[in-house]
Coordinates of C-alpha atoms in Angstrom, one line a residue:
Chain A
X752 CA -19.6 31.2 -0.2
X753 CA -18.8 33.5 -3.1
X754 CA -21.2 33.4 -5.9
X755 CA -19.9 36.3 -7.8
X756 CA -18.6 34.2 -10.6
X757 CA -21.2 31.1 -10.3
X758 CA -24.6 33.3 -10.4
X759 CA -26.8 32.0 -12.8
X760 CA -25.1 28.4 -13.2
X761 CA -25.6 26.0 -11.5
X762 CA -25.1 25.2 -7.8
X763 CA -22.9 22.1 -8.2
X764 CA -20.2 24.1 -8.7
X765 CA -20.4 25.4 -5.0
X766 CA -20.1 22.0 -3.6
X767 CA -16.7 21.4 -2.0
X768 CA -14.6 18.5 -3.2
X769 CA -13.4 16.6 0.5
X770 CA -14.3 13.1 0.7
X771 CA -17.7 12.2 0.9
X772 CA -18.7 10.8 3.9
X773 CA -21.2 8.2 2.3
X774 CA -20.2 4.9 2.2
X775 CA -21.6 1.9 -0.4
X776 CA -21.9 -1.2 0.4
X777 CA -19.0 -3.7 -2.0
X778 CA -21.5 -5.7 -2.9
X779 CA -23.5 -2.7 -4.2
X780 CA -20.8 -1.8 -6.5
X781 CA -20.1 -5.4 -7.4
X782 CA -23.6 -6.0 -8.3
X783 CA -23.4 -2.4 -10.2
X784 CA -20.3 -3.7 -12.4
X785 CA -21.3 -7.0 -12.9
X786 CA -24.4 -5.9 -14.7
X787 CA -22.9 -2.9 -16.4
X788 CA -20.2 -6.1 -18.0
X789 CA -23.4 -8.0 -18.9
X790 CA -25.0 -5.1 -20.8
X791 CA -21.6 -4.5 -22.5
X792 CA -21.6 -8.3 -23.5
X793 CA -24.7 -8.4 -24.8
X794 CA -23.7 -5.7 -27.5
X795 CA -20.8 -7.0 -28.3
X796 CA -19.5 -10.2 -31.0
X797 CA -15.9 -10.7 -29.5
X798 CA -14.1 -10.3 -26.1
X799 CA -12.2 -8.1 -27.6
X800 CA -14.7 -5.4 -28.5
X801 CA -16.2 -6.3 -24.7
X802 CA -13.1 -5.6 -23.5
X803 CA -12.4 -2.3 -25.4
X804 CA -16.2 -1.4 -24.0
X805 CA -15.5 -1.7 -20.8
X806 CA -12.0 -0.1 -21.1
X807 CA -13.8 3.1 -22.6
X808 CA -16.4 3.1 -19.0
X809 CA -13.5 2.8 -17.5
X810 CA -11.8 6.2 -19.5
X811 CA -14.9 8.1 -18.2
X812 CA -14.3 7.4 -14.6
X813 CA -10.4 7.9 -14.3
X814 CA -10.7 11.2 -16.2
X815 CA -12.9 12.4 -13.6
X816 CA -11.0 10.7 -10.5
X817 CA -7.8 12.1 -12.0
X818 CA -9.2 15.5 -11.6
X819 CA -10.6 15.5 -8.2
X820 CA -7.1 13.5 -6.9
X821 CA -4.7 16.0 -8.0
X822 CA -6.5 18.4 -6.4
X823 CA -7.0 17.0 -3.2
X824 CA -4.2 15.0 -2.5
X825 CA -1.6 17.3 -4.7
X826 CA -3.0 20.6 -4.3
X827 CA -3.1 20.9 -8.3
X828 CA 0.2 19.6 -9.3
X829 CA 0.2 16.9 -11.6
X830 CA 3.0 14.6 -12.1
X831 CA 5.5 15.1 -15.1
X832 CA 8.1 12.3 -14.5
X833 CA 7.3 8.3 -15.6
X834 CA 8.0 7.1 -11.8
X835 CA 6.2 9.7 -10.4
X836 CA 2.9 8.8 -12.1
X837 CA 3.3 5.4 -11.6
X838 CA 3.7 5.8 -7.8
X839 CA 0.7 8.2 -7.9
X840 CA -1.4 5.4 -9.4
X841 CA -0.2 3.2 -6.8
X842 CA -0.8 5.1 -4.0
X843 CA -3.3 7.6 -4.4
X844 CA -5.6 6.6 -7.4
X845 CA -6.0 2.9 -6.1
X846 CA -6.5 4.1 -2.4
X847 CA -9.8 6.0 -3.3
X848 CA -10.8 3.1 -5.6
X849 CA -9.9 0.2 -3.4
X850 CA -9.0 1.7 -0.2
X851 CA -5.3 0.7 -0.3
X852 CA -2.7 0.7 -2.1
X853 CA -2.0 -1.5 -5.1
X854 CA 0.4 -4.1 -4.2
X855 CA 3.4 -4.0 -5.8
X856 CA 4.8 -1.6 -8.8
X857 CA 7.4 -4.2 -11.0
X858 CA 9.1 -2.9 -13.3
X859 CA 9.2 -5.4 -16.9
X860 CA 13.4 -4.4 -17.4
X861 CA 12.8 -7.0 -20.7
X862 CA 10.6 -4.6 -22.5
X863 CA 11.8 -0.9 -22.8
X864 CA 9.0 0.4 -23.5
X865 CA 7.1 2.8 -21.4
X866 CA 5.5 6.0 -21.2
X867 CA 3.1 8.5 -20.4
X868 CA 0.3 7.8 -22.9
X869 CA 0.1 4.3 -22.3
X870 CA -2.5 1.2 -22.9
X871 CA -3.2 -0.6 -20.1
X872 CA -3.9 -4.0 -20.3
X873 CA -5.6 -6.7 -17.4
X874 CA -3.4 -9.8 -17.3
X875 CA -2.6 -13.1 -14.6
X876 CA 0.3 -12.7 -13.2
X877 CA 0.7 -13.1 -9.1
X878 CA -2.7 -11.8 -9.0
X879 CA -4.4 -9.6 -11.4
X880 CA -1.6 -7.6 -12.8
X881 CA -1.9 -4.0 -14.8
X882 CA 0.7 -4.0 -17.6
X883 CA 1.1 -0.5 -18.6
X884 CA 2.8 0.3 -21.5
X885 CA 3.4 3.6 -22.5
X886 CA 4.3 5.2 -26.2
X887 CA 7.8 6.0 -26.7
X888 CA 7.6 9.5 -26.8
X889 CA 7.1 10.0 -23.0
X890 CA 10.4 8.0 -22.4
X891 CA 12.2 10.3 -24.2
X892 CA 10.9 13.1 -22.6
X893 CA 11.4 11.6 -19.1
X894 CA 14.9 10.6 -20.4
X895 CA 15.3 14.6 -21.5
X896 CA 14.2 15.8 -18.1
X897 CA 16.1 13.4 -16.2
X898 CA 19.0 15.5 -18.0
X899 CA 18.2 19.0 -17.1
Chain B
X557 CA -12.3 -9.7 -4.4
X558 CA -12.2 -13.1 -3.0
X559 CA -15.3 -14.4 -1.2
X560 CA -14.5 -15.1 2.7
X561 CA -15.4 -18.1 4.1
X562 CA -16.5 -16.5 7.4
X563 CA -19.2 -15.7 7.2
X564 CA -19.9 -12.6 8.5
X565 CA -22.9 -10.0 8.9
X566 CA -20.8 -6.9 8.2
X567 CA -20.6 -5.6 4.3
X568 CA -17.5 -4.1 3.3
X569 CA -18.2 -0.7 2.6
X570 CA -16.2 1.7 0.1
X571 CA -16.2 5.4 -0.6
X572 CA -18.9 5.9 -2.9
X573 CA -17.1 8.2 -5.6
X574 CA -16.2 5.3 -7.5
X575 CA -19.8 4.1 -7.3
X576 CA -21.2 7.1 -8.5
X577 CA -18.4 7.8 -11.3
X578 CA -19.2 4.2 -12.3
X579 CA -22.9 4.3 -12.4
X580 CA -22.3 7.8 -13.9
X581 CA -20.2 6.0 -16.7
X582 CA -22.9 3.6 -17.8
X583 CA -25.8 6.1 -17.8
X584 CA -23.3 8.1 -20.1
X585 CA -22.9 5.1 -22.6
X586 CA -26.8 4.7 -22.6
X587 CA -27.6 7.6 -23.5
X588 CA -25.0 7.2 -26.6
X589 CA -26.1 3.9 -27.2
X590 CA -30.1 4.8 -27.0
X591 CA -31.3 7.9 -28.7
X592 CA -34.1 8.9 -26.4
X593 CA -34.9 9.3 -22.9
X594 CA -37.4 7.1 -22.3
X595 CA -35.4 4.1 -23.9
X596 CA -32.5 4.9 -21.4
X597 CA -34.9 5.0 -18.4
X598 CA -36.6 1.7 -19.7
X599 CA -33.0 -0.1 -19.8
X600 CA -32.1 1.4 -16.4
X601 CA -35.5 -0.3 -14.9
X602 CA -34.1 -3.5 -16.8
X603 CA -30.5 -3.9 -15.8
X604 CA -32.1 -2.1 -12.3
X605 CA -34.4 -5.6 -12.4
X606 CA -32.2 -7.9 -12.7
X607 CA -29.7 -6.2 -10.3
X608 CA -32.8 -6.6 -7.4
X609 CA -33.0 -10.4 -8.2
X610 CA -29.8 -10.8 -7.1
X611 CA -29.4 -8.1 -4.3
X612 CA -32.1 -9.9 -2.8
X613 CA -30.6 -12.6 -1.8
X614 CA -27.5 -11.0 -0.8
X615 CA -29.5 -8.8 1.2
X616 CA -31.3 -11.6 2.9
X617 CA -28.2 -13.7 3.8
X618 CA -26.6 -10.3 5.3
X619 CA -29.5 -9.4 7.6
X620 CA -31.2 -10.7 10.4
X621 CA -34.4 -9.6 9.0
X622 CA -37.3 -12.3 8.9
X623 CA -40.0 -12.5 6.7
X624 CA -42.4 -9.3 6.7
X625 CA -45.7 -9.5 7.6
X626 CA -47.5 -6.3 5.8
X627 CA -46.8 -3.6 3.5
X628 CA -45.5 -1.1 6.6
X629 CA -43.2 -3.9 7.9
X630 CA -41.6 -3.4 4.2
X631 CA -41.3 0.0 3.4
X632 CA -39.2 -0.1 6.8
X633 CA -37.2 -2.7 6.3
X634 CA -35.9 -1.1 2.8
X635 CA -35.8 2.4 4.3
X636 CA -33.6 1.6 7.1
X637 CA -31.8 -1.4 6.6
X638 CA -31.6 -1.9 2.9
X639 CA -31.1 1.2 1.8
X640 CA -28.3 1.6 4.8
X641 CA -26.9 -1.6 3.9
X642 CA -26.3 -0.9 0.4
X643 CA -26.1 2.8 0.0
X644 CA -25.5 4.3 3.2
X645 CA -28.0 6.6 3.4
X646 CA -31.9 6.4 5.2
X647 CA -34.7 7.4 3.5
X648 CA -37.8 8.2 5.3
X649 CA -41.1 6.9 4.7
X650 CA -44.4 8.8 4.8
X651 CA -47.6 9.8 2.3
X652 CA -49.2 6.7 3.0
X653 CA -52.0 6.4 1.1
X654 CA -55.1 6.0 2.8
X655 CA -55.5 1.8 2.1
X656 CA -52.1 1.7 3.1
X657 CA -51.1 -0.3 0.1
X658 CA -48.7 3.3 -1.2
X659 CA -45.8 5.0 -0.1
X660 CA -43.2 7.3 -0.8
X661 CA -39.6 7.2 0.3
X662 CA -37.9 10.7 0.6
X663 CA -34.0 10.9 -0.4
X664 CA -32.3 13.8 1.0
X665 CA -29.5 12.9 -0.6
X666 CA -28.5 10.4 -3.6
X667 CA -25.1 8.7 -3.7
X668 CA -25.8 8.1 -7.2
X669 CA -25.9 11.8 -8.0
X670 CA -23.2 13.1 -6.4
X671 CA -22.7 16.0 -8.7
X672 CA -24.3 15.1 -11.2
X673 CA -26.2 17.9 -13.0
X674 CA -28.8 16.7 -16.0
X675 CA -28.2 18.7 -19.9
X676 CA -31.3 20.6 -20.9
X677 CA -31.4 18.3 -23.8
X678 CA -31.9 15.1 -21.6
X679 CA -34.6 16.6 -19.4
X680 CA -37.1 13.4 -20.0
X681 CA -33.9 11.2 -18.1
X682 CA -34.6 9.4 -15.2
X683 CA -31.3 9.4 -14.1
X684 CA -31.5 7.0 -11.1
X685 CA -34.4 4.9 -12.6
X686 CA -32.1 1.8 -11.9
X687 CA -33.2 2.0 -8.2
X688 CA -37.1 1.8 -9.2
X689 CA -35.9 -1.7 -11.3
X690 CA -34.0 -3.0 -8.2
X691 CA -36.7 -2.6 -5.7
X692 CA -39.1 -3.9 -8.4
X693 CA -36.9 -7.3 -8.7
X694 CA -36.1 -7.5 -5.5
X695 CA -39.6 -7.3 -4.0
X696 CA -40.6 -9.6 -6.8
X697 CA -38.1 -12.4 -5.5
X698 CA -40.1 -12.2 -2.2
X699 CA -43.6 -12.7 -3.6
X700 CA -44.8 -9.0 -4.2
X701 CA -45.8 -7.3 -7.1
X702 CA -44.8 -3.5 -6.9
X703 CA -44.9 -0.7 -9.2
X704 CA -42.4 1.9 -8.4
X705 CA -41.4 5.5 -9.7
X706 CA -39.8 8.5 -9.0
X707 CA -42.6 11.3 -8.2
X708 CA -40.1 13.7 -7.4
X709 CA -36.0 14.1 -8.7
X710 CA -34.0 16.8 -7.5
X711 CA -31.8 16.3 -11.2
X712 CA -34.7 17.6 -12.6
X713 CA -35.6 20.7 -10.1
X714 CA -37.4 19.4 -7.4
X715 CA -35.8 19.9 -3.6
X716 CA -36.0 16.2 -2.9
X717 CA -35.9 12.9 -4.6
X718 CA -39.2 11.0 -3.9
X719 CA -39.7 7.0 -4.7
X720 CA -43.3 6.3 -4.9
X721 CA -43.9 2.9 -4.3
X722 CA -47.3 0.8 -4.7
X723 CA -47.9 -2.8 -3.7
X724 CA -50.1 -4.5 -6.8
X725 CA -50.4 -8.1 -5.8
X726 CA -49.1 -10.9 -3.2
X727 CA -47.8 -13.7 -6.3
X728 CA -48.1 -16.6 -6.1
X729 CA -45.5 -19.3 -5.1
X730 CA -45.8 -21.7 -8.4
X731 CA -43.5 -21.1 -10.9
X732 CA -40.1 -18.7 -10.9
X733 CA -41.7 -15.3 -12.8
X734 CA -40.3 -15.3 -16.4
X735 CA -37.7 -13.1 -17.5
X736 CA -38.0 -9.5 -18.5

């Protein structure tokens, strides 16, 4: 391994970033989560605010996974175009979260709204749906590179 | 996750990166919600407890594993199957003390530290402290008192992580213990 540019930091940054072979148990995790929404709950005075809490945990976790799944799975590109990210999500992000892919990617033609930058929001709809809603500056750029 | 009605004695297992981004994630928000260390290992030991109360059961109606008839019987049972079970990893058991009533369990490696590296300005941080809570409530649920720490971390520049764990008292069957 070449240490040339690591010397004198730390050693975590020799580690290579395959899969790791350790497995958790489900229930670990679930029991993991389940307290982590209690703790949240128990500093918070709406569902709201719990909501938003857990939403930022949750910022922590895909900023990392983004990071590591581009790499492996992409090699370092990163998606530009709306579809693209969409199908990455699908595919690739909820694979190494759930270990397949998310169900089904619907498109809402009612609203035309949606982007890049986006708030996601948990809702019932066949099953727990995602509704991501993105600003409307990323349609416009999609819409300008769908030009080119 | 819908709960089978099978009943089965397999767990589902996952890849543990979202585990450890996820337990990475709330050790991150504890640290901004608490302003020192040692409050942040304290509520680790506490969600930890409350965590064991429940994983006991789970753990019980997933294994085959009988009741355990000393101290020894224990420390095997949570080194390989519980720890296997749960985390997918085997630590070992050894330093027995003497009366036989102390042990230490050696992690070669951590799924909850997965590259994790610990700032210099948290270096008080017991980073997996929740485990120390969920043997604690765990072992509690099955009538035994135990005080557990980490002896050794390697987060904080030690080569391995070592749980020391000491049985205090067989407790008594009467009432359900009362809440942390």
């Amino acid at each position: 391994m070449d240490t040339r540019f690591t010397r004198g930091k730390s050693a975590i940054l020799e580690r290579s970033l395959t899969r790791p072979k350790t497995e958790v148990s489900v229930s670990a995790f679930a029991l993991l989560f389940s307290e982590m929404v209690q703790y949240c709950q128990s500093r918070v005075y709406s569902v709201s605010e719990l909501q938003a809490r857990l939403a930022d945990l949750g910022q922590g976790v895909g900023a990392s996974l983004l990071d590591v799944l581009v790499l492996r799975e992409k090699n370092g590109k990163r998606e530009t175009k709306v579809l693209n990210i969409l199908l990455f999500i699908k595919v690739s992000v909820w694979k190494a979260l759930f270990g397949k892919e998310a169900d089904k990617l619907e498109q809402a033609n009612d609203d035309d709204k949606t982007g890049f930058p986006a708030k996601v929001t948990a809702h019932w709809h066949k099953g727990t749906t995602l509704m991501i809603k993105f600003d409307e500056a990323v349609i416009a750029r999609d819409k300008a590179l769908d030009g080119r | 996750m819908s709960r089978q009605s099978n009943r089965t004695t397999e767990s589902k297992k996952m890849n543990s990166e979202l585990f450890t981004l996820t337990y990475g994630a709330l050790v991150t928000q504890l640290c901004k919600d608490y302003e020192n260390d040692e409050e942040v290992n304290k509520q680790l030991d506490k969600m930890g407890y409350n965590i064991g109360v429940r994983l006991i059961e789970d753990f019980l109606a997933r294994s085959s594993v009988g009741r355990c008839h000393d101290f020894r019987e224990t420390a095997d049972v949570i080194a390989k199957v519980a720890f296997k079970m749960y985390l997918g990893i085997t630590p070992s058991v050894t330093n027995w003390s003497p009366a036989g009533d102390e042990f230490s369990l050696i992690l070669e490696n951590n799924p909850l530290v997965d590259f994790v590296e610990l700032p210099d300005n948290h270096s008080n941080l017991v980073y997996s402290n929740i485990l120390c809570g969920v043997l604690r409530g765990a072992l509690e649920m099955v009538q035994m008192a135990v005080d557990v720490r980490f002896a050794q971390d390697t987060l904080r520049g030690d080569n391995v992580t070592e749980i020391r764990m000491k049985f205090v008292k067989r407790i008594e069957e009467n009432l359900p213990a009362g809440d942390e």
